[in-house]
DNA sequence: CGCCATCGCATTGCGCACAATTTAATCGGA
DNA sequence: TCCGATTAAATTGTGCGCAATGCGATGGCG
């Protein structure tokens, strides 16, 4: 057997996720040599982009646009704090939330940062219009997926609750 | 200070890498609940897609379209071998290369796999034409970046050679 | 035949990504 | 006032992603 054309729409779904996955790595490889001398990784740079746009955000507010949770961001932000790009402190009005702000080094970097997206623009060899429409299309898809994720799977599927994780024996929280 | 519009093209570069990064995670979250009951992760599924298209590839051939190297693929493929999806064996004509082939379980999965991209298609809520043009655009950009990566950075940048790694005390290779 | 450059994979160490769990703070109602 | 539910981070364990290192296999050279 082995059907020859399983349906254009289904082929497309796989090709698309494949292409996006590969594109992320392609972008990472363009940015990495530029970020390395700054002591930044690619996700750390994306966090800086968010803070340049609007400073002083909670961890949750940083994770939402990137589809990341606190488990990923906490150690990442601690490293950024250690390298002097941001500061972390508890919100006085709600001790549960940690607010992340730009430190001097993070603000200063903003001035020389334009060289970084410029490299991507040159390497892509595409016009501003092409890149703009591509960005719009990708953002559109992400938005749709985000919405339908909230309302549960749109297809006849279901989610298994467990998969064997691990205990969490100890805690230590903020010494105060 | 703090310029208001640093240039549309540069803004665009950042917005685009940001959008692609977020889209990858959005796709992952749609596929994960579908792949979990099969014992597959998202990158493992992408490897299966490649093998369904053409079986019996070397590790290098698998890594190229995904922008992944052997350091990432070797443990991933070992897990896929352990769960019965693929087989790994040395090429008899060149003992250096490892060839990866579909095992029975991997071939069998192909039949029920269409349910997976279908979920993405439904969740996206976009037309086949929109998805197709999006796929074309992303593939185009990835291809350009791949090319310009070969010829070195297109911008006035340079790559630092070292970054402090670690020793590699032991080896063990194929017992034969 | 032996030397050496090159190629291809495995291994190691670090950082990102996520699910599950725990702790702490806040808010609502009895 | 006290109790339960909700919310926000942090922590832990597993798996992905990459740079650097090591070694066997191959091939060109004398």
mmCIF file of N, CA and C in Angstrom, chain B residues 32-122:
data_model
loop_
_atom_site.group_PDB
_atom_site.id
_atom_site.type_symbol
_atom_site.label_atom_id
_atom_site.label_comp_id
_atom_site.label_asym_id
_atom_site.label_seq_id
_atom_site.Cartn_x
_atom_site.Cartn_y
_atom_site.Cartn_z
ATOM 1 N N UNK B 32 2.464 18.077 21.046
ATOM 2 C CA UNK B 32 2.889 17.285 22.197
ATOM 3 C C UNK B 32 1.804 16.350 22.744
ATOM 4 N N UNK B 33 0.596 16.846 22.996
ATOM 5 C CA UNK B 33 -0.403 15.918 23.532
ATOM 6 C C UNK B 33 -0.735 14.783 22.571
ATOM 7 N N UNK B 34 -0.530 14.997 21.278
ATOM 8 C CA UNK B 34 -0.803 13.935 20.314
ATOM 9 C C UNK B 34 0.318 12.918 20.283
ATOM 10 N N UNK B 35 1.538 13.381 20.500
ATOM 11 C CA UNK B 35 2.696 12.493 20.390
ATOM 12 C C UNK B 35 2.970 11.753 21.688
ATOM 13 N N UNK B 36 2.527 12.331 22.791
ATOM 14 C CA UNK B 36 2.827 11.745 24.084
ATOM 15 C C UNK B 36 2.338 10.304 24.208
ATOM 16 N N UNK B 37 1.087 10.017 23.847
ATOM 17 C CA UNK B 37 0.632 8.624 23.962
ATOM 18 C C UNK B 37 1.422 7.668 23.075
ATOM 19 N N UNK B 38 2.101 8.185 22.076
ATOM 20 C CA UNK B 38 2.899 7.321 21.202
ATOM 21 C C UNK B 38 4.320 7.150 21.737
ATOM 22 N N UNK B 39 4.666 7.866 22.781
ATOM 23 C CA UNK B 39 6.022 7.780 23.300
ATOM 24 C C UNK B 39 7.019 8.523 22.435
ATOM 25 N N UNK B 40 6.529 9.530 21.705
ATOM 26 C CA UNK B 40 7.406 10.305 20.824
ATOM 27 C C UNK B 40 7.473 11.754 21.296
ATOM 28 N N UNK B 41 8.643 12.361 21.128
ATOM 29 C CA UNK B 41 8.751 13.794 21.340
ATOM 30 C C UNK B 41 8.657 14.486 19.981
ATOM 31 N N UNK B 42 8.587 15.806 20.038
ATOM 32 C CA UNK B 42 8.415 16.559 18.804
ATOM 33 C C UNK B 42 9.587 16.381 17.839
ATOM 34 N N UNK B 43 10.819 16.533 18.278
ATOM 35 C CA UNK B 43 11.929 16.310 17.326
ATOM 36 C C UNK B 43 12.008 14.868 16.839
ATOM 37 N N UNK B 44 11.627 13.938 17.682
ATOM 38 C CA UNK B 44 11.624 12.538 17.243
ATOM 39 C C UNK B 44 10.617 12.339 16.113
ATOM 40 N N UNK B 45 9.479 12.998 16.241
ATOM 41 C CA UNK B 45 8.465 12.912 15.194
ATOM 42 C C UNK B 45 8.985 13.487 13.887
ATOM 43 N N UNK B 46 9.726 14.576 13.964
ATOM 44 C CA UNK B 46 10.274 15.173 12.755
ATOM 45 C C UNK B 46 11.266 14.227 12.079
ATOM 46 N N UNK B 47 12.008 13.487 12.869
ATOM 47 C CA UNK B 47 12.927 12.494 12.291
ATOM 48 C C UNK B 47 12.131 11.405 11.567
ATOM 49 N N UNK B 48 11.024 11.001 12.161
ATOM 50 C CA UNK B 48 10.181 10.006 11.490
ATOM 51 C C UNK B 48 9.663 10.546 10.163
ATOM 52 N N UNK B 49 9.267 11.813 10.144
ATOM 53 C CA UNK B 49 8.803 12.415 8.892
ATOM 54 C C UNK B 49 9.868 12.266 7.807
ATOM 55 N N UNK B 50 11.110 12.508 8.175
ATOM 56 C CA UNK B 50 12.195 12.402 7.197
ATOM 57 C C UNK B 50 12.351 10.969 6.717
ATOM 58 N N UNK B 51 12.253 10.019 7.636
ATOM 59 C CA UNK B 51 12.460 8.626 7.250
ATOM 60 C C UNK B 51 11.280 8.095 6.433
ATOM 61 N N UNK B 52 10.103 8.606 6.683
ATOM 62 C CA UNK B 52 8.952 8.193 5.873
ATOM 63 C C UNK B 52 9.126 8.664 4.432
ATOM 64 N N UNK B 53 9.754 9.812 4.312
ATOM 65 C CA UNK B 53 9.974 10.351 2.966
ATOM 66 C C UNK B 53 11.063 9.573 2.233
ATOM 67 N N UNK B 54 12.127 9.235 2.981
ATOM 68 C CA UNK B 54 13.204 8.424 2.394
ATOM 69 C C UNK B 54 13.893 7.686 3.521
ATOM 70 N N UNK B 55 13.872 6.374 3.428
ATOM 71 C CA UNK B 55 14.375 5.535 4.514
ATOM 72 C C UNK B 55 15.895 5.384 4.404
ATOM 73 N N UNK B 56 16.475 4.867 5.485
ATOM 74 C CA UNK B 56 17.894 4.489 5.483
ATOM 75 C C UNK B 56 18.817 5.669 5.194
ATOM 76 N N UNK B 57 18.924 6.549 6.184
ATOM 77 C CA UNK B 57 19.790 7.707 6.037
ATOM 78 C C UNK B 57 20.887 7.682 7.097
ATOM 79 N N UNK B 58 21.979 8.366 6.810
ATOM 80 C CA UNK B 58 23.025 8.522 7.817
ATOM 81 C C UNK B 58 22.600 9.607 8.806
ATOM 82 N N UNK B 59 23.296 9.660 9.915
ATOM 83 C CA UNK B 59 22.992 10.678 10.915
ATOM 84 C C UNK B 59 23.154 12.067 10.326
ATOM 85 N N UNK B 60 24.168 12.234 9.523
ATOM 86 C CA UNK B 60 24.421 13.542 8.920
ATOM 87 C C UNK B 60 23.278 13.954 8.003
ATOM 88 N N UNK B 61 22.793 13.004 7.228
ATOM 89 C CA UNK B 61 21.700 13.320 6.304
ATOM 90 C C UNK B 61 20.419 13.679 7.040
ATOM 91 N N UNK B 62 20.249 13.112 8.217
ATOM 92 C CA UNK B 62 19.074 13.462 9.010
ATOM 93 C C UNK B 62 19.217 14.845 9.628
ATOM 94 N N UNK B 63 20.421 15.194 10.011
ATOM 95 C CA UNK B 63 20.611 16.454 10.708
ATOM 96 C C UNK B 63 20.562 17.663 9.800
ATOM 97 N N UNK B 64 20.925 17.478 8.554
ATOM 98 C CA UNK B 64 21.052 18.628 7.668
ATOM 99 C C UNK B 64 19.739 19.400 7.490
ATOM 100 N N UNK B 65 18.652 18.755 7.098
ATOM 101 C CA UNK B 65 17.418 19.533 6.892
ATOM 102 C C UNK B 65 16.875 20.141 8.172
ATOM 103 N N UNK B 66 17.240 19.594 9.334
ATOM 104 C CA UNK B 66 16.723 20.107 10.605
ATOM 105 C C UNK B 66 17.700 21.063 11.280
ATOM 106 N N UNK B 67 18.863 21.275 10.676
ATOM 107 C CA UNK B 67 19.889 22.113 11.297
ATOM 108 C C UNK B 67 20.317 21.518 12.632
ATOM 109 N N UNK B 68 20.467 20.219 12.687
ATOM 110 C CA UNK B 68 20.907 19.575 13.921
ATOM 111 C C UNK B 68 22.201 18.815 13.651
ATOM 112 N N UNK B 69 23.035 18.692 14.666
ATOM 113 C CA UNK B 69 24.287 17.953 14.503
ATOM 114 C C UNK B 69 24.222 16.627 15.251
ATOM 115 N N UNK B 70 25.295 15.855 15.140
ATOM 116 C CA UNK B 70 25.273 14.508 15.702
ATOM 117 C C UNK B 70 25.173 14.539 17.226
ATOM 118 N N UNK B 71 25.703 15.575 17.843
ATOM 119 C CA UNK B 71 25.633 15.666 19.292
ATOM 120 C C UNK B 71 24.201 15.690 19.794
ATOM 121 N N UNK B 72 23.314 16.262 18.982
ATOM 122 C CA UNK B 72 21.895 16.266 19.333
ATOM 123 C C UNK B 72 21.224 14.970 18.908
ATOM 124 N N UNK B 73 21.564 14.493 17.732
ATOM 125 C CA UNK B 73 20.823 13.366 17.165
ATOM 126 C C UNK B 73 21.209 12.024 17.779
ATOM 127 N N UNK B 74 22.450 11.836 18.133
ATOM 128 C CA UNK B 74 22.857 10.523 18.623
ATOM 129 C C UNK B 74 22.004 10.052 19.809
ATOM 130 N N UNK B 75 21.904 10.822 20.883
ATOM 131 C CA UNK B 75 21.064 10.332 21.985
ATOM 132 C C UNK B 75 19.588 10.237 21.616
ATOM 133 N N UNK B 76 19.132 11.162 20.773
ATOM 134 C CA UNK B 76 17.735 11.127 20.336
ATOM 135 C C UNK B 76 17.448 9.837 19.570
ATOM 136 N N UNK B 77 18.354 9.462 18.681
ATOM 137 C CA UNK B 77 18.149 8.256 17.886
ATOM 138 C C UNK B 77 18.273 7.004 18.747
ATOM 139 N N UNK B 78 19.117 7.061 19.739
ATOM 140 C CA UNK B 78 19.224 5.918 20.646
ATOM 141 C C UNK B 78 17.920 5.700 21.400
ATOM 142 N N UNK B 79 17.287 6.779 21.797
ATOM 143 C CA UNK B 79 15.997 6.631 22.480
ATOM 144 C C UNK B 79 14.945 6.086 21.528
ATOM 145 N N UNK B 80 15.006 6.552 20.281
ATOM 146 C CA UNK B 80 14.042 6.047 19.293
ATOM 147 C C UNK B 80 14.300 4.566 19.002
ATOM 148 N N UNK B 81 15.542 4.164 19.058
ATOM 149 C CA UNK B 81 15.851 2.754 18.865
ATOM 150 C C UNK B 81 15.359 1.940 20.062
ATOM 151 N N UNK B 82 15.541 2.509 21.258
ATOM 152 C CA UNK B 82 15.112 1.804 22.464
ATOM 153 C C UNK B 82 13.593 1.619 22.489
ATOM 154 N N UNK B 83 12.861 2.606 21.951
ATOM 155 C CA UNK B 83 11.401 2.493 21.946
ATOM 156 C C UNK B 83 10.899 1.794 20.685
ATOM 157 N N UNK B 84 11.804 1.319 19.856
ATOM 158 C CA UNK B 84 11.401 0.443 18.753
ATOM 159 C C UNK B 84 10.947 1.128 17.482
ATOM 160 N N UNK B 85 11.270 2.401 17.309
ATOM 161 C CA UNK B 85 10.829 3.108 16.104
ATOM 162 C C UNK B 85 11.842 3.001 14.963
ATOM 163 N N UNK B 86 13.122 2.935 15.294
ATOM 164 C CA UNK B 86 14.149 2.868 14.249
ATOM 165 C C UNK B 86 15.216 1.836 14.627
ATOM 166 N N UNK B 87 16.061 1.537 13.662
ATOM 167 C CA UNK B 87 17.232 0.714 13.924
ATOM 168 C C UNK B 87 18.476 1.493 13.504
ATOM 169 N N UNK B 88 19.581 1.275 14.213
ATOM 170 C CA UNK B 88 20.848 1.926 13.896
ATOM 171 C C UNK B 88 21.906 0.854 13.651
ATOM 172 N N UNK B 89 22.608 0.999 12.534
ATOM 173 C CA UNK B 89 23.715 0.059 12.313
ATOM 174 C C UNK B 89 24.780 0.742 11.460
ATOM 175 N N UNK B 90 25.996 0.274 11.633
ATOM 176 C CA UNK B 90 27.125 0.834 10.876
ATOM 177 C C UNK B 90 27.005 0.454 9.404
ATOM 178 N N UNK B 91 27.417 1.396 8.588
ATOM 179 C CA UNK B 91 27.463 1.110 7.154
ATOM 180 C C UNK B 91 28.618 0.143 6.883
ATOM 181 N N UNK B 92 28.320 -1.026 6.235
ATOM 182 C CA UNK B 92 29.388 -2.010 6.009
ATOM 183 C C UNK B 92 30.509 -1.468 5.129
ATOM 184 N N UNK B 93 30.172 -0.591 4.199
ATOM 185 C CA UNK B 93 31.206 -0.095 3.283
ATOM 186 C C UNK B 93 32.029 1.034 3.891
ATOM 187 N N UNK B 94 31.503 1.681 4.925
ATOM 188 C CA UNK B 94 32.254 2.732 5.614
ATOM 189 C C UNK B 94 31.906 2.672 7.090
ATOM 190 N N UNK B 95 32.768 2.044 7.840
ATOM 191 C CA UNK B 95 32.467 1.763 9.241
ATOM 192 C C UNK B 95 32.316 3.035 10.077
ATOM 193 N N UNK B 96 32.628 4.181 9.527
ATOM 194 C CA UNK B 96 32.489 5.406 10.316
ATOM 195 C C UNK B 96 31.043 5.850 10.420
ATOM 196 N N UNK B 97 30.260 5.583 9.392
ATOM 197 C CA UNK B 97 28.903 6.133 9.370
ATOM 198 C C UNK B 97 27.881 5.157 9.960
ATOM 199 N N UNK B 98 26.901 5.732 10.624
ATOM 200 C CA UNK B 98 25.786 4.976 11.185
ATOM 201 C C UNK B 98 24.559 5.240 10.324
ATOM 202 N N UNK B 99 23.931 4.178 9.862
ATOM 203 C CA UNK B 99 22.734 4.342 9.038
ATOM 204 C C UNK B 99 21.495 4.072 9.880
ATOM 205 N N UNK B 100 20.478 4.950 9.709
ATOM 206 C CA UNK B 100 19.257 4.863 10.502
ATOM 207 C C UNK B 100 18.119 4.427 9.585
ATOM 208 N N UNK B 101 17.390 3.390 10.000
ATOM 209 C CA UNK B 101 16.267 2.890 9.200
ATOM 210 C C UNK B 101 15.031 2.762 10.062
ATOM 211 N N UNK B 102 13.877 2.726 9.397
ATOM 212 C CA UNK B 102 12.617 2.537 10.094
ATOM 213 C C UNK B 102 12.511 1.098 10.595
ATOM 214 N N UNK B 103 12.097 0.927 11.830
ATOM 215 C CA UNK B 103 11.758 -0.394 12.345
ATOM 216 C C UNK B 103 10.264 -0.626 12.099
ATOM 217 N N UNK B 104 9.802 -1.803 12.432
ATOM 218 C CA UNK B 104 8.398 -2.143 12.156
ATOM 219 C C UNK B 104 7.446 -1.134 12.793
ATOM 220 N N UNK B 105 7.716 -0.800 14.021
ATOM 221 C CA UNK B 105 6.845 0.139 14.744
ATOM 222 C C UNK B 105 6.812 1.499 14.062
ATOM 223 N N UNK B 106 7.947 1.916 13.535
ATOM 224 C CA UNK B 106 8.009 3.196 12.852
ATOM 225 C C UNK B 106 7.239 3.196 11.543
ATOM 226 N N UNK B 107 7.339 2.082 10.822
ATOM 227 C CA UNK B 107 6.578 1.982 9.566
ATOM 228 C C UNK B 107 5.081 1.916 9.847
ATOM 229 N N UNK B 108 4.724 1.172 10.900
ATOM 230 C CA UNK B 108 3.302 1.001 11.209
ATOM 231 C C UNK B 108 2.658 2.329 11.589
ATOM 232 N N UNK B 109 3.400 3.159 12.271
ATOM 233 C CA UNK B 109 2.837 4.425 12.740
ATOM 234 C C UNK B 109 2.425 5.314 11.580
ATOM 235 N N UNK B 110 3.059 5.121 10.461
ATOM 236 C CA UNK B 110 2.779 5.977 9.317
ATOM 237 C C UNK B 110 1.305 5.949 8.944
ATOM 238 N N UNK B 111 0.658 4.834 9.189
ATOM 239 C CA UNK B 111 -0.736 4.684 8.766
ATOM 240 C C UNK B 111 -1.686 5.562 9.571
ATOM 241 N N UNK B 112 -1.412 5.667 10.880
ATOM 242 C CA UNK B 112 -2.327 6.463 11.703
ATOM 243 C C UNK B 112 -1.800 7.870 11.959
ATOM 244 N N UNK B 113 -0.692 8.200 11.334
ATOM 245 C CA UNK B 113 -0.082 9.497 11.579
ATOM 246 C C UNK B 113 -0.895 10.686 11.055
ATOM 247 N N UNK B 114 -1.703 10.540 10.013
ATOM 248 C CA UNK B 114 -2.409 11.704 9.481
ATOM 249 C C UNK B 114 -3.210 12.479 10.504
ATOM 250 N N UNK B 115 -3.604 11.835 11.602
ATOM 251 C CA UNK B 115 -4.379 12.561 12.608
ATOM 252 C C UNK B 115 -3.571 13.688 13.228
ATOM 253 N N UNK B 116 -2.272 13.605 13.124
ATOM 254 C CA UNK B 116 -1.438 14.588 13.805
ATOM 255 C C UNK B 116 -1.385 15.927 13.064
ATOM 256 N N UNK B 117 -0.990 15.955 11.787
ATOM 257 C CA UNK B 117 -1.024 17.254 11.114
ATOM 258 C C UNK B 117 -2.438 17.803 10.975
ATOM 259 N N UNK B 118 -3.409 16.922 11.004
ATOM 260 C CA UNK B 118 -4.794 17.400 10.918
ATOM 261 C C UNK B 118 -5.119 18.326 12.086
ATOM 262 N N UNK B 119 -4.607 17.961 13.276
ATOM 263 C CA UNK B 119 -4.867 18.785 14.454
ATOM 264 C C UNK B 119 -4.289 20.181 14.273
ATOM 265 N N UNK B 120 -3.104 20.251 13.699
ATOM 266 C CA UNK B 120 -2.492 21.556 13.463
ATOM 267 C C UNK B 120 -3.323 22.357 12.474
ATOM 268 N N UNK B 121 -3.748 21.694 11.441
ATOM 269 C CA UNK B 121 -4.543 22.376 10.419
ATOM 270 C C UNK B 121 -5.825 22.951 11.025
ATOM 271 N N UNK B 122 -6.523 22.143 11.817
ATOM 272 C CA UNK B 122 -7.758 22.617 12.435
ATOM 273 C C UNK B 122 -7.486 23.761 13.403
#
